Short mmCIF file of C-alpha atoms in Angstrom, two decimals:
data_model
loop_
_atom_site.label_atom_id
_atom_site.label_comp_id
_atom_site.label_asym_id
_atom_site.label_seq_id
_atom_site.Cartn_x
_atom_site.Cartn_y
_atom_site.Cartn_z
CA MET A 1225 -48.41 41.58 -40.99
CA SER A 1226 -47.89 45.62 -40.57
CA ILE A 1227 -45.16 46.82 -38.67
CA GLU A 1228 -47.37 48.22 -36.24
CA GLU A 1229 -49.06 44.65 -35.32
CA GLU A 1230 -45.71 43.13 -35.17
CA ASN A 1231 -43.72 45.46 -33.38
CA PHE A 1232 -46.13 46.72 -30.88
CA GLN A 1233 -46.77 43.50 -29.03
CA LYS A 1234 -42.76 42.49 -28.47
CA ASN A 1235 -42.03 44.91 -25.92
CA ASP A 1236 -43.91 47.42 -23.41
CA ASN A 1237 -41.53 50.31 -24.16
CA PHE A 1238 -42.34 49.99 -28.02
CA LYS A 1239 -46.19 50.35 -27.21
CA LEU A 1240 -45.60 53.70 -25.93
CA THR A 1241 -44.03 55.28 -28.69
CA MET A 1242 -45.05 55.88 -32.63
CA LEU A 1243 -44.14 54.04 -35.75
CA PRO A 1244 -44.42 54.82 -39.42
CA GLY A 1245 -47.32 53.82 -41.45
CA ALA A 1246 -46.57 52.39 -45.09
CA PHE A 1247 -47.06 55.73 -46.23
CA ALA A 1248 -44.59 57.37 -44.32
CA LYS A 1249 -41.83 54.81 -44.90
CA ARG A 1250 -42.54 54.72 -48.82
CA MET A 1251 -42.02 58.37 -48.78
CA ARG A 1252 -38.31 57.86 -46.75
CA THR A 1253 -37.34 56.18 -49.99
CA CYS A 1254 -39.11 57.81 -52.76
CA VAL A 1255 -36.29 59.37 -54.67
CA VAL A 1256 -38.01 62.32 -55.90
CA TRP A 1257 -39.73 63.40 -52.86
CA GLN A 1258 -36.15 62.59 -51.09
CA PHE A 1259 -34.23 64.92 -53.65
CA ILE A 1260 -36.59 67.93 -52.67
CA ARG A 1261 -36.14 67.14 -49.21
CA PHE A 1262 -32.02 67.08 -49.56
CA MET A 1263 -32.28 70.41 -51.11
CA VAL A 1264 -34.65 71.56 -48.26
CA LEU A 1265 -32.19 70.05 -45.56
CA ASN A 1266 -29.25 71.22 -47.34
CA ILE A 1267 -30.70 75.06 -47.19
CA LYS A 1268 -31.92 74.62 -43.51
CA MET A 1269 -28.14 73.21 -42.52
CA LEU A 1270 -26.62 76.09 -44.06
CA ILE A 1271 -28.63 78.56 -42.22
CA VAL A 1272 -27.83 76.90 -39.28
CA VAL A 1273 -24.15 76.78 -40.16
CA SER A 1274 -24.51 81.00 -40.97
CA LYS A 1275 -25.76 81.24 -37.60
CA SER A 1276 -23.08 79.61 -35.84
CA HIS A 1277 -20.17 81.44 -37.26
CA MET B 954 8.31 86.26 -35.72
CA ALA B 955 5.42 84.80 -33.33
CA ARG B 956 5.09 81.19 -33.04
CA LEU B 957 1.60 79.53 -32.41
CA VAL B 958 1.89 75.81 -31.36
CA VAL B 959 -1.35 73.70 -31.59
CA LEU B 960 -1.26 70.52 -29.55
CA GLY B 961 -3.34 67.88 -31.18
CA GLY B 962 -4.58 67.18 -34.91
CA GLY B 963 -8.30 66.49 -34.74
CA VAL B 964 -10.82 68.56 -35.76
CA ALA B 965 -10.46 71.41 -33.59
CA GLY B 966 -6.76 71.27 -33.88
CA HIS B 967 -6.31 70.95 -37.53
CA THR B 968 -8.75 73.45 -38.21
CA ALA B 969 -7.10 76.10 -35.75
CA ALA B 970 -3.50 74.95 -37.19
CA THR B 971 -4.54 75.12 -40.95
CA PHE B 972 -6.58 78.61 -40.60
CA ALA B 973 -3.84 80.04 -38.41
CA ALA B 974 -1.12 78.83 -40.91
CA LYS B 975 -3.25 80.59 -43.99
CA TRP B 976 -4.27 83.78 -42.27
CA LEU B 977 -0.47 84.36 -40.91
CA GLY B 978 1.70 83.53 -43.46
CA LYS B 979 5.31 82.88 -43.43
CA GLU B 980 6.03 85.79 -41.26
CA HIS B 981 4.70 83.62 -38.01
CA GLU B 982 5.36 80.03 -37.21
CA VAL B 983 2.61 77.62 -36.84
CA VAL B 984 3.44 74.14 -34.98
CA VAL B 985 1.32 71.18 -34.82
CA VAL B 986 2.11 68.56 -32.12
CA THR B 987 0.02 65.32 -32.23
CA PRO B 988 0.78 61.75 -31.64
CA ASN B 989 -0.77 60.64 -34.78
CA SER B 990 0.29 60.46 -38.23
CA LYS B 991 -2.84 60.29 -39.81
CA TRP B 992 -6.12 62.56 -39.89
CA ASN B 993 -8.99 60.51 -39.30
CA TRP B 994 -12.54 61.36 -40.10
CA ILE B 995 -14.33 59.74 -37.31
CA PRO B 996 -17.99 59.99 -37.73
CA SER B 997 -17.38 57.71 -40.90
CA ASN B 998 -15.72 55.20 -38.31
CA ILE B 999 -19.29 54.05 -38.02
CA TRP B 1000 -19.08 52.56 -41.57
CA VAL B 1001 -15.59 51.23 -41.25
CA GLY B 1002 -16.83 49.12 -38.06
CA VAL B 1003 -19.71 47.63 -39.99
CA GLY B 1004 -17.20 46.77 -42.89
CA GLN B 1005 -19.06 49.28 -45.27
CA MET B 1006 -15.81 51.21 -45.97
CA LYS B 1007 -11.80 50.79 -45.92
CA LYS B 1008 -9.86 52.63 -42.91
CA GLU B 1009 -7.86 53.90 -45.92
CA GLU B 1010 -11.10 55.94 -46.88
CA VAL B 1011 -11.29 57.89 -43.39
CA VAL B 1012 -7.70 58.60 -42.98
CA PHE B 1013 -4.85 60.44 -44.37
CA GLU B 1014 -1.06 61.25 -43.93
CA LEU B 1015 -0.66 64.38 -41.99
CA ALA B 1016 2.80 65.22 -42.85
CA PRO B 1017 2.42 66.14 -46.71
CA VAL B 1018 -0.85 68.40 -45.91
CA TYR B 1019 0.96 70.25 -43.32
CA LYS B 1020 4.27 70.80 -45.56
CA LYS B 1021 1.76 72.47 -48.50
CA ALA B 1022 0.62 74.56 -45.63
CA GLY B 1023 3.79 75.53 -44.21
CA VAL B 1024 2.89 73.93 -40.70
CA ILE B 1025 5.87 72.63 -38.69
CA TYR B 1026 4.59 69.09 -37.89
CA LYS B 1027 6.07 67.31 -34.85
CA GLN B 1028 4.67 63.76 -34.57
CA ALA B 1029 4.67 63.44 -30.32
CA LYS B 1030 2.60 64.02 -27.58
CA ALA B 1031 2.45 66.92 -25.01
CA VAL B 1032 3.44 66.10 -21.74
CA SER B 1033 3.64 69.49 -19.66
CA LEU B 1034 3.16 72.96 -19.93
CA ASN B 1035 5.77 75.67 -18.56
CA PRO B 1036 3.49 78.50 -19.03
CA GLU B 1037 5.84 80.90 -17.22
CA GLY B 1038 9.41 79.41 -18.96
CA LYS B 1039 12.09 77.87 -16.28
CA ASP B 1040 14.69 79.64 -14.42
CA THR B 1041 17.16 80.53 -17.13
CA SER B 1042 14.29 82.10 -19.72
CA ASP B 1043 10.91 83.59 -19.45
CA LYS B 1044 9.76 82.06 -22.59
CA PRO B 1045 7.02 79.72 -22.23
CA PHE B 1046 7.11 76.61 -23.38
CA VAL B 1047 5.68 72.90 -23.79
CA THR B 1048 7.61 69.55 -23.11
CA ILE B 1049 6.56 66.82 -25.91
CA GLU B 1050 7.71 63.11 -26.11
CA TYR B 1051 8.23 62.15 -29.64
CA THR B 1052 5.63 58.99 -31.16
CA GLN B 1053 7.49 59.11 -34.69
CA GLU B 1054 9.31 56.19 -35.72
CA GLY B 1055 12.81 56.62 -34.83
CA LYS B 1056 12.57 59.31 -32.56
CA VAL B 1057 10.08 57.20 -29.99
CA GLY B 1058 10.89 58.52 -26.55
CA GLU B 1059 12.92 61.56 -27.53
CA SER B 1060 11.58 64.55 -25.49
CA GLU B 1061 11.63 68.26 -26.82
CA ASP B 1062 10.76 71.63 -25.39
CA VAL B 1063 8.89 73.54 -27.57
CA GLU B 1064 8.71 77.40 -26.93
CA TYR B 1065 5.84 79.44 -27.97
CA ASP B 1066 4.16 82.52 -27.82
CA TYR B 1067 0.47 81.46 -27.98
CA LEU B 1068 -0.73 78.07 -27.39
CA ILE B 1069 -3.81 76.26 -28.41
CA ASN B 1070 -4.51 73.08 -26.54
CA ALA B 1071 -6.93 70.92 -28.82
CA THR B 1072 -5.60 67.64 -27.50
CA GLY B 1073 -9.15 65.92 -27.58
CA PRO B 1074 -9.97 63.42 -24.92
CA LYS B 1075 -8.12 60.26 -23.22
CA LEU B 1076 -10.26 57.45 -24.13
CA ASN B 1077 -10.74 56.29 -20.58
CA PHE B 1078 -11.35 52.46 -21.26
CA ASP B 1079 -9.80 51.74 -17.73
CA ALA B 1080 -12.63 53.85 -15.79
CA THR B 1081 -14.95 50.69 -16.24
CA PRO B 1082 -12.94 47.53 -15.18
CA GLY B 1083 -12.74 44.76 -18.22
CA LEU B 1084 -13.72 47.76 -20.70
CA GLY B 1085 -9.88 48.48 -20.74
CA ASP B 1086 -6.89 46.52 -20.65
CA GLY B 1087 -5.31 47.86 -17.90
CA SER B 1088 -2.68 49.89 -19.46
CA GLY B 1089 -4.97 52.34 -20.86
CA GLN B 1090 -5.94 50.87 -23.99
CA MET B 1091 -9.40 48.88 -24.79
CA GLY B 1092 -9.58 45.31 -23.35
CA THR B 1093 -10.22 42.18 -25.54
CA ASN B 1094 -14.10 41.99 -24.12
CA THR B 1095 -15.64 44.64 -26.61
CA VAL B 1096 -15.00 46.48 -29.26
CA SER B 1097 -14.88 50.36 -29.89
CA VAL B 1098 -15.34 52.86 -33.12
CA CYS B 1099 -13.51 55.91 -31.59
CA THR B 1100 -10.62 55.53 -33.87
CA ALA B 1101 -9.93 54.21 -37.28
CA GLU B 1102 -8.02 50.94 -36.25
CA HIS B 1103 -10.72 50.13 -33.07
CA ALA B 1104 -13.72 50.28 -36.24
CA VAL B 1105 -11.65 48.05 -38.17
CA HIS B 1106 -11.52 45.34 -35.06
CA ALA B 1107 -15.10 45.81 -34.58
CA SER B 1108 -15.94 45.14 -38.19
CA HIS B 1109 -13.87 41.99 -37.96
CA GLU B 1110 -15.60 40.86 -34.91
CA LEU B 1111 -18.96 41.48 -36.25
CA GLU B 1112 -18.19 39.81 -39.47
CA LYS B 1113 -17.44 36.56 -37.13
CA CYS B 1114 -20.74 37.09 -35.48
CA ILE B 1115 -22.67 37.25 -38.59
CA GLN B 1116 -21.40 34.06 -40.02
CA LYS B 1117 -22.10 32.37 -36.70
CA MET B 1118 -25.87 33.63 -37.15
CA LYS B 1119 -25.62 32.09 -40.72
CA ASP B 1120 -24.58 28.77 -39.21
CA GLY B 1121 -27.64 28.88 -37.09
CA GLU B 1122 -26.38 30.15 -33.88
CA ARG B 1123 -28.39 32.79 -32.28
CA GLN B 1124 -26.27 36.09 -31.24
CA LYS B 1125 -27.01 38.67 -28.52
CA ILE B 1126 -25.82 42.12 -29.29
CA LEU B 1127 -25.15 44.92 -27.22
CA VAL B 1128 -24.28 48.48 -28.20
CA GLY B 1129 -24.05 51.88 -26.22
CA THR B 1130 -22.20 53.67 -23.09
CA GLY B 1131 -19.55 51.69 -21.10
CA HIS B 1132 -19.39 53.92 -18.19
CA GLY B 1133 -22.22 56.16 -16.33
CA THR B 1134 -20.43 59.46 -17.57
CA CYS B 1135 -19.96 58.70 -21.16
CA THR B 1136 -20.99 61.21 -23.78
CA CYS B 1137 -20.85 60.85 -27.85
CA GLN B 1138 -24.37 58.67 -27.44
CA GLY B 1139 -24.82 59.85 -31.24
CA ALA B 1140 -21.95 57.72 -32.36
CA ALA B 1141 -23.14 54.49 -30.44
CA PHE B 1142 -26.67 55.27 -31.89
CA GLU B 1143 -25.74 55.48 -35.50
CA TYR B 1144 -23.51 52.08 -35.10
CA ILE B 1145 -26.40 50.39 -33.61
CA PHE B 1146 -28.46 50.97 -36.62
CA ASN B 1147 -25.91 50.30 -39.06
CA VAL B 1148 -25.48 46.94 -37.48
CA GLU B 1149 -29.02 46.02 -37.46
CA HIS B 1150 -29.15 47.13 -41.21
CA GLU B 1151 -26.20 44.74 -42.00
CA LEU B 1152 -27.87 41.92 -40.12
CA LYS B 1153 -30.96 42.64 -42.62
CA LYS B 1154 -28.85 42.74 -45.31
CA ALA B 1155 -26.88 39.43 -44.60
CA GLY B 1156 -30.41 37.91 -44.11
CA VAL B 1157 -29.76 37.13 -40.30
CA ARG B 1158 -31.91 40.07 -38.66
CA ASP B 1159 -34.43 37.80 -36.98
CA MET B 1160 -31.04 35.44 -35.53
CA ALA B 1161 -30.22 38.21 -33.35
CA ASP B 1162 -30.97 40.15 -29.93
CA ILE B 1163 -30.04 43.52 -30.48
CA LYS B 1164 -29.98 45.81 -27.29
CA TRP B 1165 -29.10 49.55 -26.56
CA ILE B 1166 -27.35 50.17 -23.17
CA SER B 1167 -27.17 53.84 -22.06
CA ASN B 1168 -26.10 56.28 -19.52
CA GLU B 1169 -29.04 58.63 -20.72
CA SER B 1170 -31.75 58.89 -18.28
CA PHE B 1171 -34.43 59.04 -21.10
CA LEU B 1172 -33.61 57.51 -24.83
CA GLY B 1173 -32.80 60.57 -27.45
CA ASP B 1174 -31.13 62.61 -24.53
CA PHE B 1175 -28.24 62.45 -26.43
CA GLY B 1176 -25.84 64.30 -23.51
CA MET B 1177 -27.73 67.50 -24.30
CA GLY B 1178 -30.71 67.06 -22.27
CA GLY B 1179 -32.77 66.06 -25.32
CA LEU B 1180 -34.23 68.33 -27.73
CA HIS B 1181 -37.43 68.95 -29.39
CA MET B 1182 -37.41 68.84 -32.93
CA LYS B 1183 -39.76 69.63 -35.73
CA VAL B 1184 -40.92 66.44 -37.24
CA GLY B 1185 -43.72 65.99 -39.69
CA GLY B 1186 -44.92 69.41 -38.44
CA TYR B 1187 -45.23 68.59 -34.84
CA VAL B 1188 -42.57 69.77 -32.13
CA VAL B 1189 -41.81 66.49 -30.95
CA SER B 1190 -39.29 65.36 -27.87
CA SER B 1191 -36.39 63.35 -28.88
CA LYS B 1192 -37.33 60.74 -26.90
CA ILE B 1193 -40.41 60.01 -28.97
CA PHE B 1194 -38.15 60.40 -32.09
CA ALA B 1195 -35.45 57.99 -30.68
CA GLU B 1196 -37.97 55.58 -28.99
CA SER B 1197 -39.80 55.37 -32.73
CA LEU B 1198 -36.69 54.42 -34.50
CA TYR B 1199 -35.55 52.00 -31.80
CA ALA B 1200 -39.15 50.10 -31.87
CA GLU B 1201 -39.12 50.23 -35.71
CA ARG B 1202 -35.95 48.37 -35.68
CA ASN B 1203 -37.02 45.85 -33.02
CA VAL B 1204 -34.17 46.96 -30.79
CA GLU B 1205 -34.81 46.89 -27.17
CA TRP B 1206 -33.26 49.55 -24.75
CA LEU B 1207 -31.89 49.67 -20.99
CA ILE B 1208 -31.45 53.33 -19.87
CA GLY B 1209 -29.94 54.92 -16.93
CA ALA B 1210 -27.36 52.50 -16.95
CA HIS B 1211 -23.90 53.05 -15.44
CA THR B 1212 -21.85 49.65 -17.18
CA SER B 1213 -19.88 49.00 -13.71
CA LYS B 1214 -17.90 45.42 -15.10
CA VAL B 1215 -16.94 44.08 -18.28
CA GLU B 1216 -16.15 40.23 -18.64
CA GLU B 1217 -16.05 38.23 -21.63
CA GLY B 1218 -19.68 38.00 -22.71
CA LYS B 1219 -21.31 39.77 -19.62
CA ILE B 1220 -21.57 43.17 -18.11
CA GLU B 1221 -22.82 44.09 -15.00
CA TYR B 1222 -24.60 47.37 -14.54
CA GLU B 1223 -26.19 49.72 -11.86
CA LEU B 1224 -29.34 51.09 -12.62
CA LEU B 1225 -30.51 54.47 -11.40
CA ASP B 1226 -32.99 53.50 -9.43
CA GLY B 1227 -29.97 51.43 -7.37
CA THR B 1228 -30.75 48.26 -8.90
CA THR B 1229 -28.10 46.39 -10.45
CA GLY B 1230 -28.20 43.30 -13.03
CA GLU B 1231 -26.35 41.73 -15.87
CA GLU B 1232 -26.51 41.40 -19.37
CA THR B 1233 -24.96 38.73 -21.55
CA PHE B 1234 -23.59 39.45 -25.08
CA ASP B 1235 -21.93 37.49 -27.77
CA PHE B 1236 -20.71 41.16 -29.83
CA ALA B 1237 -20.45 44.35 -27.73
CA MET B 1238 -19.44 48.00 -28.70
CA LEU B 1239 -19.17 49.84 -25.66
CA LEU B 1240 -17.96 53.60 -25.75
CA PRO B 1241 -15.65 54.51 -23.24
CA PRO B 1242 -16.09 57.62 -20.92
CA PHE B 1243 -13.60 60.56 -22.11
CA SER B 1244 -10.96 62.48 -19.94
CA GLY B 1245 -8.22 64.95 -20.37
CA VAL B 1246 -4.99 63.69 -21.66
CA GLY B 1247 -3.13 64.09 -18.35
CA LEU B 1248 -1.05 67.16 -19.45
CA LYS B 1249 0.69 68.50 -16.33
CA ALA B 1250 1.69 72.32 -15.91
CA TYR B 1251 4.62 73.73 -13.64
CA ALA B 1252 5.22 77.47 -12.61
CA LYS B 1253 8.58 79.09 -13.18
CA ASP B 1254 10.06 77.86 -9.98
CA GLY B 1255 9.22 74.18 -10.97
CA SER B 1256 6.11 73.75 -8.66
CA ASP B 1257 2.98 71.75 -10.27
CA ILE B 1258 0.15 74.29 -10.96
CA THR B 1259 -1.71 71.85 -13.02
CA GLU B 1260 -4.88 72.60 -10.68
CA SER B 1261 -4.73 76.36 -11.45
CA ILE B 1262 -5.09 75.39 -15.45
CA PHE B 1263 -6.86 72.01 -15.69
CA ALA B 1264 -10.18 71.05 -14.05
CA PRO B 1265 -10.37 67.65 -11.95
CA ASN B 1266 -11.14 65.59 -15.33
CA GLY B 1267 -8.14 67.10 -17.06
CA PHE B 1268 -9.60 69.10 -19.43
CA MET B 1269 -8.54 73.11 -19.64
CA LYS B 1270 -10.36 75.76 -17.57
CA VAL B 1271 -11.10 78.52 -20.05
CA ASP B 1272 -13.69 81.39 -19.55
CA ALA B 1273 -16.62 79.57 -18.45
CA ASN B 1274 -18.72 79.79 -15.19
CA TYR B 1275 -17.49 77.02 -13.37
CA ASP B 1276 -19.46 78.30 -10.15
CA ALA B 1277 -22.85 78.01 -11.40
CA GLY B 1278 -23.57 75.43 -8.64
CA ALA B 1279 -26.98 73.35 -8.84
CA TYR B 1280 -28.82 72.42 -11.81
CA GLU B 1281 -32.03 75.34 -11.22
CA ASN B 1282 -28.91 77.82 -11.44
CA TRP B 1283 -27.50 76.72 -14.85
CA LYS B 1284 -27.60 79.35 -17.78
CA ALA B 1285 -26.69 79.35 -21.61
CA SER B 1286 -24.35 82.38 -20.22
CA ASP B 1287 -22.29 79.86 -18.33
CA TRP B 1288 -20.73 78.60 -21.54
CA PRO B 1289 -17.57 79.86 -22.45
CA LYS B 1290 -16.93 82.52 -25.48
CA THR B 1291 -13.33 83.08 -26.13
CA TYR B 1292 -11.96 79.41 -24.69
CA GLN B 1293 -8.98 81.85 -23.32
CA SER B 1294 -7.08 80.40 -20.10
CA PRO B 1295 -8.19 82.57 -16.96
CA ALA B 1296 -4.59 82.15 -15.63
CA TYR B 1297 -2.53 82.56 -19.03
CA LYS B 1298 -3.74 84.84 -21.95
CA ASN B 1299 -1.69 83.47 -24.33
CA ILE B 1300 -3.35 79.86 -23.68
CA PHE B 1301 -6.68 78.84 -25.43
CA ALA B 1302 -8.65 75.34 -25.42
CA ALA B 1303 -10.47 74.20 -28.44
CA GLY B 1304 -12.76 70.99 -28.99
CA ILE B 1305 -12.95 68.33 -26.51
CA ALA B 1306 -10.16 70.00 -24.74
CA PHE B 1307 -12.12 72.60 -22.87
CA ALA B 1308 -13.43 72.00 -19.38
CA PRO B 1309 -17.49 72.73 -19.70
CA PRO B 1310 -18.94 74.59 -16.93
CA HIS B 1311 -21.33 71.62 -16.15
CA LEU B 1312 -23.56 68.95 -17.74
CA MET B 1313 -26.32 70.08 -20.43
CA SER B 1314 -28.55 67.00 -19.47
CA LYS B 1315 -29.84 66.69 -15.86
CA PRO B 1316 -27.59 65.62 -13.36
CA MET B 1317 -28.70 62.26 -12.00
CA GLN B 1318 -27.18 59.40 -9.47
CA SER B 1319 -28.41 56.43 -8.11
CA PRO B 1320 -29.64 56.06 -4.41
CA ASN B 1321 -25.84 54.55 -4.38
CA GLY B 1322 -24.26 57.89 -5.23
CA THR B 1323 -23.13 56.79 -8.60
CA PRO B 1324 -23.21 59.50 -11.05
CA ILE B 1325 -25.35 58.12 -14.09
CA ASN B 1326 -25.70 61.10 -16.69
CA PRO B 1327 -23.96 61.92 -19.87
CA THR B 1328 -21.47 64.65 -20.20
CA PRO B 1329 -21.74 67.15 -22.80
CA PRO B 1330 -20.84 66.36 -26.34
CA ARG B 1331 -18.33 68.79 -28.05
CA THR B 1332 -17.43 67.31 -31.05
CA GLY B 1333 -17.62 67.91 -34.71
CA MET B 1334 -19.03 70.92 -36.07
CA PRO B 1335 -18.84 72.79 -32.85
CA SER B 1336 -14.88 71.70 -32.66
CA GLY B 1337 -14.46 73.03 -35.77
CA ILE B 1338 -16.18 76.32 -35.41
CA ILE B 1339 -14.32 76.52 -31.81
CA GLY B 1340 -10.97 75.89 -33.42
CA LYS B 1341 -11.67 78.22 -36.23
CA ALA B 1342 -12.66 81.22 -33.85
CA VAL B 1343 -9.47 80.52 -31.49
CA ALA B 1344 -7.14 80.85 -34.46
CA HIS B 1345 -8.76 83.76 -35.45
CA THR B 1346 -8.19 85.36 -32.16
CA VAL B 1347 -4.56 84.11 -32.16
CA CYS B 1348 -4.01 85.60 -35.43
CA ASP B 1349 -5.48 89.07 -34.49
CA LEU B 1350 -3.24 88.88 -31.11
CA ILE B 1351 -0.20 88.27 -33.24
CA THR B 1352 -0.67 90.88 -35.97
CA GLN B 1353 -2.67 93.54 -34.06
CA GLY B 1354 -1.33 93.20 -30.36
CA GLU B 1355 -2.87 92.70 -27.09
CA GLY B 1356 -5.71 94.65 -27.67
CA ALA B 1357 -7.12 92.74 -30.54
CA HIS B 1358 -10.54 91.74 -30.34
CA LEU B 1359 -11.29 87.93 -29.01
CA HIS B 1360 -13.60 85.97 -31.33
CA GLU B 1361 -16.39 84.15 -29.87
CA ALA B 1362 -17.90 80.95 -30.70
CA SER B 1363 -20.19 80.07 -27.78
CA MET B 1364 -22.02 76.76 -27.90
CA ALA B 1365 -25.02 78.42 -26.46
CA GLU B 1366 -25.04 80.46 -29.85
CA MET B 1367 -23.96 77.70 -32.26
CA GLY B 1368 -26.13 75.16 -33.65
CA ALA B 1369 -25.26 71.43 -35.07
CA ALA B 1370 -26.19 69.21 -37.15
CA CYS B 1371 -25.78 65.57 -36.73
CA VAL B 1372 -26.35 62.55 -39.28
CA ALA B 1373 -26.88 59.17 -38.18
CA SER B 1374 -27.09 56.80 -41.09
CA ALA B 1375 -28.16 53.13 -41.23
CA GLY B 1376 -26.22 51.56 -44.79
CA LYS B 1377 -24.13 53.03 -47.03
CA GLY B 1378 -26.11 52.28 -50.21
CA LEU B 1379 -27.04 55.23 -52.22
CA PHE B 1380 -30.55 53.90 -52.65
CA THR B 1381 -30.42 51.23 -49.96
CA GLY B 1382 -29.78 53.40 -46.74
CA THR B 1383 -31.46 55.63 -44.65
CA ALA B 1384 -30.52 58.15 -41.97
CA ALA B 1385 -31.77 60.41 -39.29
CA ALA B 1386 -30.94 64.00 -39.94
CA MET B 1387 -31.05 65.98 -37.38
CA THR B 1388 -29.98 69.82 -36.64
CA VAL B 1389 -29.92 71.61 -33.37
CA TYR B 1390 -29.59 75.26 -32.39
CA PRO B 1391 -28.41 76.25 -30.04
CA VAL B 1392 -26.38 73.33 -28.87
CA VAL B 1393 -26.56 74.46 -25.38
CA PRO B 1394 -30.39 74.92 -24.21
CA ASP B 1395 -31.26 78.76 -23.45
CA TYR B 1396 -34.18 78.64 -21.14
CA ASP B 1397 -34.09 82.32 -21.36
CA LYS B 1398 -34.58 83.09 -24.94
CA TYR B 1399 -36.62 79.73 -25.27
CA PRO B 1400 -38.39 79.33 -21.90
CA GLY B 1401 -40.42 76.08 -23.36
CA THR B 1402 -37.85 74.09 -25.25
CA GLY B 1403 -34.48 75.90 -24.53
CA ARG B 1404 -34.06 75.74 -28.45
CA ASP B 1405 -35.27 77.42 -31.23
CA THR B 1406 -37.62 75.18 -33.18
CA LYS B 1407 -37.27 76.82 -36.47
CA TYR B 1408 -33.57 75.29 -36.70
CA THR B 1409 -34.21 72.52 -34.62
CA PHE B 1410 -35.64 69.48 -36.46
CA GLY B 1411 -35.34 66.00 -37.46
CA GLU B 1412 -36.56 63.84 -40.66
CA VAL B 1413 -35.64 60.30 -41.41
CA GLY B 1414 -34.80 59.09 -45.06
CA LEU B 1415 -32.50 59.12 -47.73
CA ALA B 1416 -31.91 62.52 -47.83
CA GLY B 1417 -30.21 62.70 -44.76
CA HIS B 1418 -28.28 59.44 -46.01
CA TRP B 1419 -26.99 61.57 -49.13
CA ILE B 1420 -26.05 64.35 -46.79
CA LYS B 1421 -23.70 62.05 -44.73
CA HIS B 1422 -22.04 60.98 -47.95
CA VAL B 1423 -21.94 64.61 -48.86
CA LEU B 1424 -19.96 65.54 -45.56
CA HIS B 1425 -17.72 62.57 -45.41
CA HIS B 1426 -16.19 63.86 -49.03
CA MET B 1427 -16.58 67.55 -48.29
CA PHE B 1428 -14.78 67.16 -44.72
CA LEU B 1429 -11.90 64.82 -45.96
CA TYR B 1430 -11.49 67.43 -49.09
CA LYS B 1431 -11.61 70.42 -46.68
CA ALA B 1432 -8.80 68.68 -44.01
CA LYS B 1433 -6.81 67.90 -47.30
CA LEU B 1434 -6.55 71.59 -47.99
CA LYS B 1435 -7.31 70.91 -51.55
CA PRO B 1436 -8.32 74.20 -53.77
CA GLY B 1437 -11.29 76.42 -52.26
CA TRP B 1438 -10.98 74.25 -48.77
CA ALA B 1439 -11.21 77.70 -46.93
CA LEU B 1440 -14.76 78.26 -48.08
CA ILE B 1441 -16.28 75.13 -46.76
CA PRO B 1442 -17.69 75.85 -43.69
CA GLU B 1443 -17.07 73.70 -40.40
#
């Protein structure tokens, strides 16, 4: 059963939010995509750090 | 020769002392007074608390590091300040009481020219009956991850709980805040997802009911009044972002809750609508509220002037606007910039030790008058940045004289990065990585969200998890003053 069919039925609070689909979940652990995101996140965080000093 | 005394050796105090020692050289003295013999990278206590890291991996001995830096180190706790000196001398001093083995209980007056108060918080467990043991320490009903020792204890208790599940006994797990005025929801948020991850790994997730309890009025408030962040091309409220993470992991939540009493296996709570209730648990990690460490202050004639230097919650008053009044009047400019004491110009506060002008979250209370709202977070990145700015100011005052420029580090003009991991394995864990800019919402500049959505974003995945690993090693490297440490940003 997909996560949305399983979890949305468990709790009324759960029904009012969003859940990741299969593609979004796969991308979270896709090493190539995550390596790109790692570089992007590092750059963005460095910008935030530099703006904070 | 001038002497700077730094009270506290946490993120803010350690940053301030080490930079001051580097900038001042041997011509001036830097003294650190801290009751702990070890430095602790607190964000990684979460991994210790689920048994994924050993205590030794998140702490190190301070004495050799301070020796290398040329810092005079006194393992002691500060008891009181005499900012005007005493009847026989005008030299201000701080009275300390040693905690070092062999000198326990001995006291000493340490004179100073400049003082940085970076004492951090007192973990006020006793604010909630049953959360503390009545003598200021954590009680036996729940666990905590606030210190490395607490985290080790939490890990052992969690292990017992997992064993019971393996033996077929269903367990109820409760994680969150142990009082209506707690802060640092982010730490508990990270812990609950690590617990959930460990249960999955152990193959017992279906044997556990996991519940979040918090003083936030909505999930994702984080003590910052929530935030709007860029997620997948949308600008999304942290409420949706957080609720999604909980729903995905089948973790229920109870919010707007003040934990009023803790007993073995049971808590009592009051909600924002005034109703009360109970929750049972087999394992509970509830954070305590913070207060100042209880420093007293005395004038030259010995009279008590604590109230003129410290706010009623024990945190030190600095250059903030403490008279902003109602929520509608709050402004980003209320937040302090230089962290200088208005009463004594040679005293500064850094990190958690400074008294915030007001909350960041909307103030809330139940119809019974119980305040149920998170207090502002001032940990991690802001603490380090403030510690460095204050050290810079003091060094300039020492080397250039009283007219020197006071360096500024307002939390309304600084960002923060927060990485909440789940799991520790390089390819098996994930993390919710968030940055917020600025930490304190500025509705004059950003009328809709209070923050710059170009730099306020959130993302879930391995990338954030790797960043958490990098931060762990990078900040321990920096704190140990290894080659090039000063180049690593706070």
